[in-house]
């Protein structure tokens, strides 16, 4: 039995690398070139993202933390129902889970019955999370490592409890506006009437404030982007020279799209898994979008995907919003 389990682990690891290679080569052989920011989060990427969240320019985490710290009771009122029915609290892309810990602690203190199922693509961050939650007595915890919908399906298999989905940190922003529409529709199709979604959005604001958050003076965001090239070097036998690429960040206040690119400083050829990829001087790789929303756009996203917006929570500066929807 132990042997077959070991085999299983090896196979999923092989499959993971296979998908990674296919995505990377597909993206680098397209025009324009692109990579997926979901691959930012290896062990080094996790650490860099922690540093970003502590950057003075990166306001998002602090704003949402304020919401969770100062409005915990109202948040609980919004996600629990009158019948005090037990529920599954499923968090997609949990990361370090510091914000949700406010909620979880309060739910436990009030003896509200629930189970916590954090989902993340990074097994590394999930084990860190388990350690950080280990002081919470009586927490019923099941971590799920993998892609959002695969794990949501797993969670649905485990039980048919009422579901409360947390999707915080403006993770939705890492999808294009179109992808976000599909995502929310798919999410709705996996839920039952009465299930709740609590989604964090970064709001449109002074474009300088937004651009600065992704162009930090310390260059952490640059390193965060470059780290994906390093990951490709290590995991896919690549030979990217990180010094030959420059981070380029943009924000378009009209569409709300904040995008990052890596630009090739020179004409060059890079090998990835035995495949040659050539870059002209100034050619870019599109790395990530961090989409910003207005309240109107959030309302539209909710209603077009079959949810009703029940309430919203914002920080005092009104820079960030946690929107609560019911299926
Ligand atoms: C995880 N995600 C919401 C972050 C964001 O703001 O888009 C990732 C990030 N990229 C650069 N800085 C932070």
mmCIF file of N, CA and C in Angstrom, residues 22 26 41 53 55-56 91 95 98 106 120 122-123 152 167 171 196 226 264 274 281-282 292 298 307:
data_model
loop_
_atom_site.group_PDB
_atom_site.id
_atom_site.type_symbol
_atom_site.label_atom_id
_atom_site.label_comp_id
_atom_site.label_asym_id
_atom_site.label_seq_id
_atom_site.Cartn_x
_atom_site.Cartn_y
_atom_site.Cartn_z
ATOM 1 N N UNK A 22 4.369 22.268 -20.636
ATOM 2 C CA UNK A 22 3.473 22.514 -21.765
ATOM 3 C C UNK A 22 3.005 23.980 -21.773
ATOM 4 N N UNK A 26 4.229 26.605 -24.572
ATOM 5 C CA UNK A 26 3.104 27.186 -25.332
ATOM 6 C C UNK A 26 3.144 28.700 -25.266
ATOM 7 N N UNK A 41 4.407 30.999 -7.652
ATOM 8 C CA UNK A 41 4.433 30.591 -6.242
ATOM 9 C C UNK A 41 5.156 29.285 -5.968
ATOM 10 N N UNK A 53 3.797 41.834 0.333
ATOM 11 C CA UNK A 53 2.682 42.204 1.215
ATOM 12 C C UNK A 53 3.157 43.136 2.335
ATOM 13 N N UNK A 55 5.587 45.431 1.731
ATOM 14 C CA UNK A 55 6.122 46.650 1.110
ATOM 15 C C UNK A 55 5.248 47.841 1.476
ATOM 16 N N UNK A 56 5.856 49.007 1.742
ATOM 17 C CA UNK A 56 5.047 50.180 2.050
ATOM 18 C C UNK A 56 4.075 50.542 0.917
ATOM 19 N N UNK A 91 -11.525 28.172 1.485
ATOM 20 C CA UNK A 91 -10.783 29.363 1.068
ATOM 21 C C UNK A 91 -9.897 29.050 -0.125
ATOM 22 N N UNK A 95 -2.928 31.338 0.740
ATOM 23 C CA UNK A 95 -1.669 31.996 1.116
ATOM 24 C C UNK A 95 -1.406 31.822 2.605
ATOM 25 N N UNK A 98 -3.593 34.967 7.102
ATOM 26 C CA UNK A 98 -3.615 35.848 8.279
ATOM 27 C C UNK A 98 -4.976 36.538 8.431
ATOM 28 N N UNK A 106 -12.867 34.000 15.720
ATOM 29 C CA UNK A 106 -14.160 34.497 16.217
ATOM 30 C C UNK A 106 -15.253 33.425 16.072
ATOM 31 N N UNK A 120 -4.792 25.699 -1.869
ATOM 32 C CA UNK A 120 -3.716 26.484 -2.476
ATOM 33 C C UNK A 120 -2.929 25.622 -3.443
ATOM 34 N N UNK A 122 0.196 25.940 -3.722
ATOM 35 C CA UNK A 122 1.500 25.736 -3.097
ATOM 36 C C UNK A 122 1.394 24.899 -1.823
ATOM 37 N N UNK A 123 1.920 23.665 -1.874
ATOM 38 C CA UNK A 123 1.940 22.790 -0.708
ATOM 39 C C UNK A 123 2.780 23.391 0.409
ATOM 40 N N UNK A 152 -12.230 22.354 -5.341
ATOM 41 C CA UNK A 152 -13.625 22.643 -5.006
ATOM 42 C C UNK A 152 -14.469 21.383 -5.247
ATOM 43 N N UNK A 167 -12.597 34.074 -1.232
ATOM 44 C CA UNK A 167 -11.648 34.262 -2.331
ATOM 45 C C UNK A 167 -11.087 35.669 -2.150
ATOM 46 N N UNK A 171 -7.319 38.051 -5.444
ATOM 47 C CA UNK A 171 -6.870 36.965 -6.317
ATOM 48 C C UNK A 171 -7.641 36.957 -7.634
ATOM 49 N N UNK A 196 -22.579 30.873 -0.048
ATOM 50 C CA UNK A 196 -22.103 32.259 -0.007
ATOM 51 C C UNK A 196 -20.691 32.370 -0.581
ATOM 52 N N UNK A 226 10.879 37.962 -12.066
ATOM 53 C CA UNK A 226 12.085 37.287 -12.579
ATOM 54 C C UNK A 226 12.219 35.882 -12.011
ATOM 55 N N UNK A 264 12.992 41.805 -22.949
ATOM 56 C CA UNK A 264 14.338 41.347 -23.302
ATOM 57 C C UNK A 264 15.206 42.564 -23.641
ATOM 58 N N UNK A 274 15.187 21.922 -24.023
ATOM 59 C CA UNK A 274 15.688 21.546 -25.348
ATOM 60 C C UNK A 274 15.090 22.341 -26.503
ATOM 61 N N UNK A 281 15.315 42.302 -29.665
ATOM 62 C CA UNK A 281 15.618 43.337 -28.680
ATOM 63 C C UNK A 281 14.322 44.077 -28.349
ATOM 64 N N UNK A 282 13.977 44.177 -27.087
ATOM 65 C CA UNK A 282 12.766 44.889 -26.678
ATOM 66 C C UNK A 282 11.501 44.027 -26.683
ATOM 67 N N UNK A 292 -8.270 45.838 -11.691
ATOM 68 C CA UNK A 292 -8.935 46.689 -10.697
ATOM 69 C C UNK A 292 -10.388 46.906 -11.114
ATOM 70 N N UNK A 298 -18.281 45.289 -10.177
ATOM 71 C CA UNK A 298 -18.406 44.127 -9.289
ATOM 72 C C UNK A 298 -19.867 43.655 -9.248
ATOM 73 N N UNK A 307 -25.263 35.351 -9.160
ATOM 74 C CA UNK A 307 -25.250 35.610 -7.718
ATOM 75 C C UNK A 307 -26.024 36.894 -7.421
#
